[in-house]
Coordinates of C-alpha atoms in Angstrom, one line a residue:
M1 CA -24.0 -32.4 8.7
K2 CA -26.1 -30.0 10.9
K3 CA -27.9 -27.3 8.9
Y4 CA -26.9 -23.8 9.6
T5 CA -29.2 -21.0 8.8
T6 CA -28.0 -17.6 7.3
E7 CA -28.6 -16.1 10.9
D8 CA -26.5 -18.9 12.4
M9 CA -23.7 -18.1 10.0
K10 CA -23.9 -14.4 10.6
N11 CA -23.5 -15.1 14.3
I12 CA -20.6 -17.5 13.9
F13 CA -18.5 -14.9 11.8
A14 CA -19.5 -12.1 14.2
A15 CA -18.2 -14.1 17.1
R16 CA -14.8 -14.6 15.4
R17 CA -14.5 -10.9 14.6
A18 CA -15.5 -10.0 18.2
R19 CA -12.6 -11.9 19.6
I20 CA -10.2 -9.9 17.3
A21 CA -12.0 -6.7 18.2
A22 CA -11.5 -7.5 21.9
Y23 CA -7.8 -8.1 21.4
L24 CA -7.5 -4.7 19.6
S25 CA -9.3 -2.9 22.5
E26 CA -7.0 -4.7 25.0
N27 CA -3.9 -3.7 23.2
N28 CA -4.8 -0.2 22.3
I29 CA -5.0 -0.8 18.5
G30 CA -7.5 1.1 16.4
A31 CA -7.8 -1.2 13.4
V32 CA -6.1 -4.2 11.7
V33 CA -5.7 -4.9 8.0
Y34 CA -5.8 -8.2 6.3
I35 CA -5.0 -8.6 2.6
D36 CA -5.5 -11.8 0.4
S37 CA -4.2 -11.6 -3.1
E38 CA -2.3 -13.8 -5.6
E39 CA 0.9 -12.5 -4.0
H40 CA -0.1 -13.9 -0.5
R41 CA -3.1 -15.9 0.4
D42 CA -4.4 -15.1 3.9
P43 CA -6.9 -17.5 5.4
A44 CA -8.0 -14.7 7.9
I45 CA -10.2 -13.4 5.0
P46 CA -12.4 -16.5 4.8
Y47 CA -12.1 -17.2 8.6
L48 CA -13.5 -13.7 9.5
T49 CA -16.0 -13.1 6.6
G50 CA -16.5 -16.4 4.6
H51 CA -15.4 -14.7 1.5
N52 CA -13.0 -17.1 -0.5
C53 CA -10.2 -14.9 -1.8
D54 CA -8.9 -11.7 -3.3
A55 CA -10.0 -9.2 -0.8
I56 CA -9.1 -6.8 1.9
V57 CA -10.6 -6.9 5.4
I58 CA -10.3 -3.9 7.7
L59 CA -11.6 -4.6 11.3
F60 CA -11.8 -1.8 13.7
S61 CA -11.6 -2.0 17.5
D62 CA -15.4 -1.7 18.0
G63 CA -15.8 -4.8 15.8
F64 CA -17.1 -3.0 12.7
T65 CA -15.7 -4.8 9.5
Y66 CA -15.2 -3.5 6.0
L67 CA -14.9 -6.2 3.3
I68 CA -13.3 -4.9 0.1
A69 CA -13.9 -7.6 -2.3
W70 CA -12.7 -8.0 -6.0
D71 CA -15.7 -10.2 -6.8
E72 CA -18.5 -8.1 -5.4
N73 CA -21.3 -10.4 -6.6
L74 CA -19.8 -13.3 -5.0
A75 CA -19.3 -11.4 -1.6
K76 CA -22.8 -10.3 -1.6
K77 CA -24.0 -13.9 -2.0
N78 CA -21.6 -15.8 0.4
A79 CA -19.8 -13.3 2.8
F80 CA -20.6 -11.8 6.2
Y81 CA -19.5 -8.3 7.0
D82 CA -20.6 -5.0 8.1
K83 CA -20.0 -2.9 5.0
L84 CA -19.0 -4.2 1.6
V85 CA -17.0 -2.0 -0.7
P86 CA -15.9 -3.1 -4.3
Y87 CA -12.1 -3.3 -4.8
T88 CA -12.6 -2.2 -8.4
R89 CA -13.5 1.3 -6.9
Y90 CA -9.9 1.6 -6.2
K91 CA -8.6 0.0 -9.3
N92 CA -7.6 -3.0 -7.3
K93 CA -4.9 -1.1 -5.6
D94 CA -4.5 -2.2 -1.9
I95 CA -2.8 1.0 -0.5
D96 CA -5.6 3.2 -2.1
A97 CA -8.3 1.0 -0.7
V98 CA -6.8 0.7 2.7
R99 CA -6.3 4.5 2.9
A100 CA -9.8 5.3 1.8
I101 CA -11.5 2.9 4.1
L102 CA -9.4 4.1 7.1
N103 CA -10.3 7.6 6.4
V104 CA -14.1 6.7 6.1
G105 CA -14.3 4.4 8.9
Y106 CA -11.9 5.9 11.3
T107 CA -14.6 6.7 14.0
H108 CA -14.9 2.9 14.6
G109 CA -11.4 2.8 15.8
M110 CA -10.3 3.8 19.3
N111 CA -7.2 5.6 18.0
S112 CA -5.0 6.0 14.9
K113 CA -2.9 2.8 15.5
V114 CA -3.1 0.4 12.6
E115 CA -1.6 -3.0 12.3
L116 CA -0.6 -3.9 8.8
P117 CA 0.1 -7.5 7.7
P118 CA 3.4 -8.9 8.7
Y119 CA 3.7 -10.7 5.3
L120 CA 4.0 -7.3 3.5
S121 CA 7.5 -7.0 1.7
Y122 CA 9.6 -4.3 3.2
P123 CA 9.4 -2.1 0.1
N124 CA 5.5 -2.5 0.1
Y125 CA 5.4 -1.7 3.8
L126 CA 7.3 1.5 3.2
H127 CA 4.8 2.5 0.5
F128 CA 2.0 1.8 3.0
I129 CA 3.7 4.0 5.5
D130 CA 4.1 6.8 3.1
A131 CA 0.4 6.7 2.0
L132 CA -0.9 6.5 5.6
N133 CA 1.1 9.2 7.1
N134 CA -1.9 10.3 9.2
Y135 CA -1.9 6.9 11.0
D136 CA 0.5 5.1 13.5
C137 CA 1.2 2.0 11.4
R138 CA 2.6 -1.1 12.9
C139 CA 3.9 -4.4 11.4
K140 CA 4.4 -7.0 14.1
E141 CA 5.1 -10.7 14.1
D142 CA 3.4 -11.3 17.3
G143 CA 0.4 -8.9 16.9
A144 CA -3.2 -9.0 15.8
H145 CA -2.4 -11.4 12.9
K146 CA -0.6 -13.9 15.2
F147 CA -3.6 -13.6 17.5
T148 CA -5.9 -14.4 14.6
L149 CA -3.8 -17.4 13.7
N150 CA -3.9 -18.6 17.3
C151 CA -7.8 -18.3 17.2
R152 CA -7.9 -20.7 14.3
V153 CA -5.9 -23.5 16.2
C154 CA -8.9 -24.7 18.2
K155 CA -11.9 -25.1 15.9
D156 CA -15.5 -23.8 16.7
D157 CA -18.4 -26.2 16.2
Y158 CA -19.0 -25.0 12.7
E159 CA -15.4 -25.8 11.7
I160 CA -15.6 -29.2 13.3
E161 CA -18.8 -30.0 11.4
C162 CA -17.2 -29.0 8.1
T163 CA -14.2 -31.0 8.8
K164 CA -16.2 -34.1 9.8
E165 CA -18.1 -33.8 6.5
A166 CA -14.9 -33.6 4.5
A167 CA -13.6 -36.7 6.5
R168 CA -16.8 -38.6 5.8
I169 CA -16.5 -37.9 2.1
G170 CA -12.9 -38.8 2.0
D171 CA -13.7 -42.1 3.8
L172 CA -16.4 -42.8 1.2
I173 CA -13.8 -42.2 -1.5
I174 CA -11.2 -44.6 0.2
D175 CA -13.8 -47.3 0.4
K176 CA -14.6 -47.0 -3.4
I177 CA -10.9 -46.9 -4.2
E178 CA -10.4 -50.3 -2.4
E179 CA -13.3 -51.8 -4.3
K180 CA -12.0 -50.5 -7.7
I181 CA -8.5 -51.8 -7.0
K182 CA -9.8 -55.2 -6.3
D183 CA -12.2 -55.3 -9.4
G184 CA -9.4 -53.9 -11.6
S185 CA -11.0 -50.7 -12.7
I186 CA -8.2 -48.6 -11.1
K187 CA -5.0 -49.4 -12.7
T188 CA -2.7 -46.4 -12.6
E189 CA -1.6 -43.5 -10.6
S190 CA -3.6 -41.2 -12.9
D191 CA -6.7 -43.4 -12.6
V192 CA -6.9 -43.0 -8.8
A193 CA -6.0 -39.3 -8.8
L194 CA -8.6 -38.4 -11.3
F195 CA -11.2 -40.6 -9.6
I196 CA -10.7 -38.7 -6.4
E197 CA -11.1 -35.3 -8.2
K198 CA -14.4 -36.6 -9.7
E199 CA -15.8 -38.1 -6.6
C200 CA -15.1 -35.2 -4.3
R201 CA -16.9 -32.8 -6.6
E202 CA -19.9 -35.2 -7.0
H203 CA -20.2 -35.3 -3.1
G204 CA -20.3 -31.5 -2.7
C205 CA -16.7 -30.7 -2.1
E206 CA -15.1 -27.6 -3.5
R207 CA -11.7 -29.1 -4.5
T208 CA -9.0 -31.4 -3.3
G209 CA -7.1 -30.1 -0.3
F210 CA -3.8 -30.3 -2.3
D211 CA -2.6 -32.0 -5.5
T212 CA -3.2 -35.8 -4.9
L213 CA 0.0 -37.8 -4.4
A214 CA -0.3 -41.3 -5.9
A215 CA 3.0 -43.2 -6.0
G216 CA 3.5 -46.8 -7.1
P217 CA 6.3 -49.0 -5.7
S218 CA 9.0 -47.5 -7.9
R219 CA 8.2 -44.0 -6.6
S220 CA 6.7 -44.5 -3.0
F221 CA 10.2 -44.1 -1.4
A222 CA 9.7 -40.3 -1.9
I223 CA 7.9 -38.5 1.1
H224 CA 6.0 -36.4 -1.6
A225 CA 6.6 -38.1 -4.9
F226 CA 7.4 -35.8 -7.9
P227 CA 5.5 -35.6 -10.2
N228 CA 2.6 -35.9 -7.9
Y229 CA 1.2 -38.8 -10.1
T230 CA 2.0 -40.3 -13.6
N231 CA 0.4 -43.0 -15.6
A232 CA 2.5 -45.7 -13.9
Q233 CA 0.8 -48.8 -12.6
W234 CA -0.9 -48.3 -9.2
P235 CA -1.0 -50.3 -7.2
A236 CA 1.7 -52.8 -8.2
K237 CA 3.6 -55.5 -6.5
G238 CA 5.2 -53.9 -3.4
L239 CA 4.2 -50.8 -1.5
S240 CA 2.1 -47.9 -3.0
I241 CA 1.1 -44.6 -1.4
L242 CA -2.0 -42.5 -1.8
D243 CA -2.0 -39.1 -0.1
F244 CA -5.1 -36.9 -0.6
G245 CA -7.6 -34.6 1.0
V246 CA -11.0 -33.1 0.1
V247 CA -12.3 -29.6 0.9
Y248 CA -15.8 -29.0 2.2
R249 CA -16.9 -25.5 2.8
G250 CA -13.3 -24.3 3.0
Y251 CA -12.0 -27.0 5.4
T252 CA -9.9 -29.9 4.3
S253 CA -9.3 -33.4 5.3
D254 CA -5.8 -35.1 4.9
T255 CA -5.3 -38.8 4.7
T256 CA -2.7 -41.2 3.4
V257 CA -3.4 -44.9 2.4
T258 CA -0.6 -47.4 1.8
V259 CA -1.5 -50.4 -0.5
A260 CA 0.6 -53.4 0.1
K261 CA 0.3 -55.8 -2.8
G262 CA 2.0 -59.2 -2.3
P263 CA 4.0 -61.2 -2.3
L264 CA 5.9 -59.0 0.1
T265 CA 9.4 -59.3 1.3
S266 CA 10.2 -59.7 5.0
E267 CA 11.6 -56.2 5.1
Q268 CA 8.4 -54.8 3.6
K269 CA 6.2 -56.6 6.2
K270 CA 8.4 -55.4 9.0
Q271 CA 8.1 -51.8 7.7
L272 CA 4.3 -52.0 7.5
A273 CA 4.1 -53.3 11.1
L274 CA 6.5 -50.8 12.4
V275 CA 4.4 -47.8 10.9
Q276 CA 1.2 -49.4 12.3
K277 CA 2.8 -49.7 15.7
A278 CA 4.0 -46.1 15.7
Y279 CA 0.5 -45.0 14.7
D280 CA -1.2 -47.0 17.5
E281 CA 1.2 -46.0 20.2
C282 CA 1.1 -42.3 19.2
L283 CA -2.7 -42.2 19.0
K284 CA -2.9 -42.9 22.7
L285 CA -1.1 -39.6 23.3
Y286 CA -3.5 -37.4 21.3
I287 CA -5.5 -36.4 24.4
P288 CA -5.9 -33.1 26.2
G289 CA -3.2 -32.2 28.6
R290 CA -0.4 -34.3 27.0
T291 CA 2.3 -32.4 25.3
I292 CA 2.5 -32.4 21.5
Q293 CA 6.2 -33.1 21.8
E294 CA 5.6 -36.2 23.8
A295 CA 3.8 -37.8 20.9
A296 CA 6.5 -36.8 18.4
K297 CA 9.1 -38.3 20.6
K298 CA 7.1 -41.6 21.0
A299 CA 7.2 -42.0 17.2
D300 CA 10.8 -41.4 17.1
S301 CA 11.5 -44.0 19.8
V302 CA 9.4 -46.6 18.2
F303 CA 11.4 -46.4 15.0
A304 CA 14.8 -45.9 16.7
K305 CA 14.4 -49.3 18.4
E306 CA 14.5 -50.8 14.9
K307 CA 17.2 -48.4 13.8
R308 CA 14.9 -46.5 11.6
K309 CA 14.1 -42.8 11.3
M310 CA 11.1 -40.9 10.2
P311 CA 12.2 -38.0 7.9
H312 CA 9.1 -35.7 8.6
T313 CA 7.0 -34.6 11.6
L314 CA 4.3 -36.8 13.0
G315 CA 1.7 -34.5 12.0
H316 CA 0.2 -31.0 11.8
G317 CA -2.9 -28.9 12.3
I318 CA -5.4 -28.9 9.4
G319 CA -8.3 -26.4 8.6
L320 CA -8.7 -23.6 6.1
E321 CA -5.1 -24.7 5.2
I322 CA -3.6 -28.1 4.7
H323 CA -0.7 -27.3 6.9
E324 CA -1.7 -25.3 10.0
Y325 CA -0.2 -24.5 13.4
P326 CA 0.8 -26.5 15.4
R327 CA 3.2 -29.1 14.0
V328 CA 3.4 -32.4 15.9
S329 CA 7.2 -32.3 16.2
T330 CA 10.0 -32.7 18.7
K331 CA 10.8 -29.0 18.0
T332 CA 7.3 -27.9 19.1
A333 CA 7.5 -25.8 22.2
S334 CA 7.7 -28.3 25.1
E335 CA 4.9 -26.6 27.0
L336 CA 2.4 -26.8 24.1
C337 CA -0.3 -29.4 24.8
F338 CA -3.1 -31.1 22.9
T339 CA -6.2 -28.9 23.4
P340 CA -9.8 -29.7 22.9
G341 CA -10.8 -28.3 19.4
M342 CA -7.5 -29.0 17.8
I343 CA -7.7 -31.1 14.6
L344 CA -4.3 -32.5 13.7
T345 CA -3.0 -35.3 11.5
L346 CA -1.3 -38.3 12.8
E347 CA 1.0 -39.6 10.1
P348 CA 4.0 -41.8 10.9
G349 CA 5.9 -43.0 7.8
L350 CA 9.1 -44.8 6.7
Y351 CA 10.7 -44.7 3.3
D352 CA 13.3 -46.6 1.6
E353 CA 14.5 -46.8 -2.0
K354 CA 14.5 -50.8 -2.0
I355 CA 11.6 -51.4 0.4
G356 CA 9.3 -48.6 -0.8
G357 CA 7.4 -46.2 1.3
T358 CA 4.7 -46.7 4.1
R359 CA 2.7 -43.9 5.5
L360 CA -0.5 -44.2 7.6
E361 CA -2.4 -40.8 8.1
N362 CA -5.6 -39.9 9.7
D363 CA -7.2 -36.7 11.1
V364 CA -7.7 -36.6 14.9
L365 CA -10.0 -34.2 16.7
I366 CA -9.0 -33.5 20.5
T367 CA -12.0 -33.7 22.6
E368 CA -12.6 -32.8 26.3
N369 CA -12.2 -36.5 27.3
G370 CA -9.7 -37.7 24.8
H371 CA -10.0 -37.8 20.9
E372 CA -12.0 -38.7 17.9
V373 CA -10.5 -40.1 14.9
L374 CA -12.3 -38.4 12.1
T375 CA -11.0 -40.3 9.1
H376 CA -10.5 -44.0 8.5
S377 CA -7.4 -44.4 6.3
R378 CA -5.6 -47.7 6.6
I379 CA -2.9 -50.0 5.4
I380 CA -4.6 -52.1 2.7
I381 CA -3.2 -55.6 2.1
L382 CA -3.8 -57.3 -1.2

């Protein structure tokens, strides 16, 4: 991965905040408030500052940004901001912290209009309104927070580099898993799930993108098996699924491998071929200018010809979260197109209690001229 200096990182985060500040100025808003806590995680905090969690960000219309962090030491080391304030100064009370910083930093805003997070509960919103009676507080679904979300749809160069590194590490893990299946050192769902956890940490990842899903043939009929993994044999005769992601500098990959261990029935072979066909046909449509809905409809048509139906969407955006906007779905807005900078999964799948489950999932970067498949998950035939 390309090396980024501290100055590079400072400029990257400043550029992101500048986009939000420009939106605030254009819409006559003085400041916007983001809150990340155990009650609600907001990826806008790491997106705008690089701080991982448990913090408040107040961004004013001139771009000046306050980071109010619970872990002050970690913020000093890793985050980017204009002014750092310890959350403990306000006894970790969000209303008190927001009121104090708005009062101190009001000269950075063009007016007294403040956008509060739309994820506040209504009672909590009323408490904010009471405490901030000197401000014109707004709470909008389509305001600055939605604009911030939209900014995250198309990744900048740094985000793409981080995702590519997560993908590279995920690919290494898949290759090792295939080797260990064949030499017999991976025997159970627990074996493979714990192996992924160990390997991703050893390669510099922060964590897995979500709880790994490892399901042998008796459980692979479930879209997301529950429990996520057990000590059952994996893989065993039939169709086994492994769905996992790894996180590098905040950005996750998301892949699914199907392991088919013979002898297979004709129905199992047909299902494997059908999922592979849907994957191949839909990948052709992951290009700029083609509508997202078109790809989702293509998957449905491939399966419908064989009187089968996929019970989930064809894919979704990934980034700081495992499921990001947009969904690759027939319900996605008809005018929404694949756009350069988007990173989305492509994951056709079919599931049957008798046959078992099959899903093939990779991460695809939309480029100016087409696409780049970042991960190399596959159907493994044993």
